[in-house]
Coordinates of C-alpha atoms and ligand atoms in Angstrom, one line a residue:
X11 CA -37.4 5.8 -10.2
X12 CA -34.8 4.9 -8.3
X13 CA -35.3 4.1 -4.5
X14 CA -31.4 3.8 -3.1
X15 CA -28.0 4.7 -4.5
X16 CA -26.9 3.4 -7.9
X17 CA -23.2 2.7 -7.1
X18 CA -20.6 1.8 -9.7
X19 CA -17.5 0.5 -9.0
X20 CA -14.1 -0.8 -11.1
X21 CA -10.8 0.3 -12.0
X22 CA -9.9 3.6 -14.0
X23 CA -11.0 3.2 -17.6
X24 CA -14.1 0.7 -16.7
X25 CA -16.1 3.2 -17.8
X26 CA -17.9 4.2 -14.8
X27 CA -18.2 7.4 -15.3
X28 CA -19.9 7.5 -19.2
X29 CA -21.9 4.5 -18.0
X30 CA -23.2 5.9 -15.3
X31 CA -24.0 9.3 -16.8
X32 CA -26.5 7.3 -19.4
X33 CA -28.2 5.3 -16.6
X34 CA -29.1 8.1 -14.7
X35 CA -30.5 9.9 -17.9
X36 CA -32.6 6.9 -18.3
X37 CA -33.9 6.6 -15.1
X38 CA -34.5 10.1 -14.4
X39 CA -32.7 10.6 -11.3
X40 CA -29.5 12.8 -10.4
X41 CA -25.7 11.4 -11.8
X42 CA -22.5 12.1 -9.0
X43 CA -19.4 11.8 -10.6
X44 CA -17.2 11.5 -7.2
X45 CA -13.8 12.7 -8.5
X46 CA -16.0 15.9 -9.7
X47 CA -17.5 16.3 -6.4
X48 CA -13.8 15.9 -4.5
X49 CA -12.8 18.7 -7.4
X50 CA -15.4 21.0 -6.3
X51 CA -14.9 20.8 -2.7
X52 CA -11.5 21.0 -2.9
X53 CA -11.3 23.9 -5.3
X54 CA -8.4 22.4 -7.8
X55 CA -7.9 19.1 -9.6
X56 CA -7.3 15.6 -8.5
X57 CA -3.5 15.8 -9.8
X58 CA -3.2 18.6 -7.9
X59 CA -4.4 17.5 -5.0
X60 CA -2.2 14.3 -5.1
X61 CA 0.8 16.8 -5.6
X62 CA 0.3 19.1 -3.2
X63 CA -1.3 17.1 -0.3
X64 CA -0.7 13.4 -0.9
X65 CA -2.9 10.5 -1.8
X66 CA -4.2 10.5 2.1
X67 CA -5.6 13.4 2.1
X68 CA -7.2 12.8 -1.3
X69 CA -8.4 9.6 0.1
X70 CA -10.0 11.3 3.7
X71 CA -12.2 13.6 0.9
X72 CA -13.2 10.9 -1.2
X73 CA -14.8 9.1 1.7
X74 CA -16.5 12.2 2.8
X75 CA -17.7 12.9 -0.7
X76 CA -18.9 9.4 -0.6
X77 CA -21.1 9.6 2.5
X78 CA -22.4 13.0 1.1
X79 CA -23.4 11.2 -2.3
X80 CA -24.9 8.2 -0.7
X81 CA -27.0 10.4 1.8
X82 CA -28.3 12.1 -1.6
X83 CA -30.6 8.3 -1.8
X84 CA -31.6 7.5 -5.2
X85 CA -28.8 8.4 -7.6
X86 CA -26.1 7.0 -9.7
X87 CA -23.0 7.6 -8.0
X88 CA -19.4 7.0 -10.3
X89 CA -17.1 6.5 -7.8
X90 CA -13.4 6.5 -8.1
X91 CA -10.8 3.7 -8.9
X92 CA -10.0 3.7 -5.1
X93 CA -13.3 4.4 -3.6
X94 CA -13.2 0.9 -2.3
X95 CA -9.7 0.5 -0.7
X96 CA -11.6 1.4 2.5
X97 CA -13.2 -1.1 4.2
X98 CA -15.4 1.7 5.7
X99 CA -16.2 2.8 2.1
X100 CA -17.0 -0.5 1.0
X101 CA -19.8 -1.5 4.2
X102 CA -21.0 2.3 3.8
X103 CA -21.7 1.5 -0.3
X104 CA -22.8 -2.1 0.4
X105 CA -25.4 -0.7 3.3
X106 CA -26.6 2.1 1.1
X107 CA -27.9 1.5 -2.2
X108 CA -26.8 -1.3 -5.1
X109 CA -23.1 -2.4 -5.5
X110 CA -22.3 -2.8 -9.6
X111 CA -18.6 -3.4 -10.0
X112 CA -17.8 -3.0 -13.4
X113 CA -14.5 -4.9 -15.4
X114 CA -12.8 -4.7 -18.4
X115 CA -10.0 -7.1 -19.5
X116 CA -6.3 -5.3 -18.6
X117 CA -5.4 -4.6 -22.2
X118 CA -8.9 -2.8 -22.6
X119 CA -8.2 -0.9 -19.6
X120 CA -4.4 0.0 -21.2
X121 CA -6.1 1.0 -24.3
X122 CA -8.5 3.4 -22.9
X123 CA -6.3 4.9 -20.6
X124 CA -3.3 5.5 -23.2
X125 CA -2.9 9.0 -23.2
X126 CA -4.4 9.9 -20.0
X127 CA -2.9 12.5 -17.8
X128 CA -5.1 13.1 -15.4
X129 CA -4.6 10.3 -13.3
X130 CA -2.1 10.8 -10.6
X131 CA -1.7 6.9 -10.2
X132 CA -1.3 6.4 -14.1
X133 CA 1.6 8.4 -14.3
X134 CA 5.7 8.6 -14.1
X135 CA 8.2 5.8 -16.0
X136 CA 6.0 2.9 -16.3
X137 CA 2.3 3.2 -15.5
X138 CA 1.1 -0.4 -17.1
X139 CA 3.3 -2.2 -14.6
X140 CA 1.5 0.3 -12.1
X141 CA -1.7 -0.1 -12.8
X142 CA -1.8 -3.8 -13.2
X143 CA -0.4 -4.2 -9.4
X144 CA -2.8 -2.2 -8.7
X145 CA -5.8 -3.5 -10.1
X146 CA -4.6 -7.1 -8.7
X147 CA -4.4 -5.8 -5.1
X148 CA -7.6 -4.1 -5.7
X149 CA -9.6 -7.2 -6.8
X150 CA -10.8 -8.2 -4.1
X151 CA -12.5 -4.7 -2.7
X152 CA -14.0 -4.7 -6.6
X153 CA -15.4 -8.4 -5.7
X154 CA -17.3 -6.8 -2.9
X155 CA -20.0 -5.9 -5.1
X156 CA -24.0 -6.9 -5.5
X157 CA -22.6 -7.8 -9.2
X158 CA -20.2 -7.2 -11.4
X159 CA -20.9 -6.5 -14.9
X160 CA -17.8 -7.0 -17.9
X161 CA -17.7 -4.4 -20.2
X162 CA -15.6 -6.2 -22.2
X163 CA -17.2 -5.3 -26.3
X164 CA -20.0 -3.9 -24.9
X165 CA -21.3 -0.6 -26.0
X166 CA -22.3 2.0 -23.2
X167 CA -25.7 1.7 -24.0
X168 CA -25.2 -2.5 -23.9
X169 CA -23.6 -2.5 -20.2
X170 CA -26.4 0.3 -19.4
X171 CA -29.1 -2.1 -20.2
X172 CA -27.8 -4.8 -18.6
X173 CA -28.1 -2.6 -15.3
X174 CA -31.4 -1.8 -15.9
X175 CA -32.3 -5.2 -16.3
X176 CA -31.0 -6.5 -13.0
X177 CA -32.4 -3.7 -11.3
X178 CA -35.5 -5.0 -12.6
X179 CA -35.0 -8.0 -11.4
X180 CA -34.4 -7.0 -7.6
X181 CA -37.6 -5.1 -8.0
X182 CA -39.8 -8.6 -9.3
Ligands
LIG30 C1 -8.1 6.7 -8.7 C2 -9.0 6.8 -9.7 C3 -9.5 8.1 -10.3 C4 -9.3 9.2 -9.2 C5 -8.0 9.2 -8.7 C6 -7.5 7.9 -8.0 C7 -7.6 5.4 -8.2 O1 -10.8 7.9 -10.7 O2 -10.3 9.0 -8.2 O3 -7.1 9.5 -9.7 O4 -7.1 5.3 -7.1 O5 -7.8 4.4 -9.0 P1 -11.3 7.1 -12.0 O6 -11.4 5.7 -11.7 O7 -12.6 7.8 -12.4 O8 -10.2 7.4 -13.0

């Protein structure tokens, strides 16, 4: 059972999302992918939404789907790549449930992004360069975390057990 929201944090292709899925079907409690939620609500997809509207608006419904998912209480929550750009994100996560900020080394992430295209911020002439400027000025949001977990040649069910067992160990 879990008590407060599970949150996982990290860059596009940490693996937030398949991770998180697996945890929650272990401990029994709902799973909230974010960018789904933010697709519902919105009615189309996240590249659309970045097309049509902007990055600023997709960023004002990501904090609200945020505050809706934490209010939920005791489930995994997969947030998005920039779910913690906002400093209002970030103390809203870190007041509500357990921070796990997962990495991978950049040529991982490459690897399991190649082919991607539906990621508006992985996209145009040269989305490595992109991304890695990215993921640098996003470091230290992903550092605000209650721990952070490489995934580095881990399986899922590897970096799913290690969550479980420092859940455990905030329970002892
Ligand atoms: C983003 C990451 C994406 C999605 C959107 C923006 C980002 O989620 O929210 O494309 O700013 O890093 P994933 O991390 O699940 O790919």
């Amino acid at each position: 059972m879990l008590e407060r929201p599970l949150i996982l944090t990290g860059f596009m292709g940490a693996g937030k999302s398949s991770i998180g899925r697996l945890l929650a079907g272990k401990l029994k409690c709902p799973f909230i992918d974010l960018d789904a939620e933010i697709v519902a609500v919105a009615g189309r997809s996240i590249n659309a939404i970045f097309a049509e509207e902007g990055e600023a608006v997709f960023r004002v419904l990501e904090s609200s789907c945020l505050e809706h998912a934490l209010h939920r209480g005791g489930a995994v929550i997969a947030t998005g790549g920039g779910a913690v750009i906002a400093d209002a994100n970030r103390a809203l996560m870190r007041a509500s449930g357990v921070v796990v900020n997962l990495t991978a080394p950049f040529d991982r992430i490459m690897e399991r992004l190649s082919g991607a295209t539906d990621r508006p911020l992985y996209a145009g002439d040269d989305p490595a360069t992109r991304a890695k400027t990215l993921l640098e000025q996003r470091e230290q949001f992903y550092n605000d975390a209650d721990i952070r977990i490489d995934t580095d040649g881990k399986s899922v069910e590897d970096v799913a057990a290690e969550i479980l067992g420092y859940l455990r160990g905030l329970e002892a």
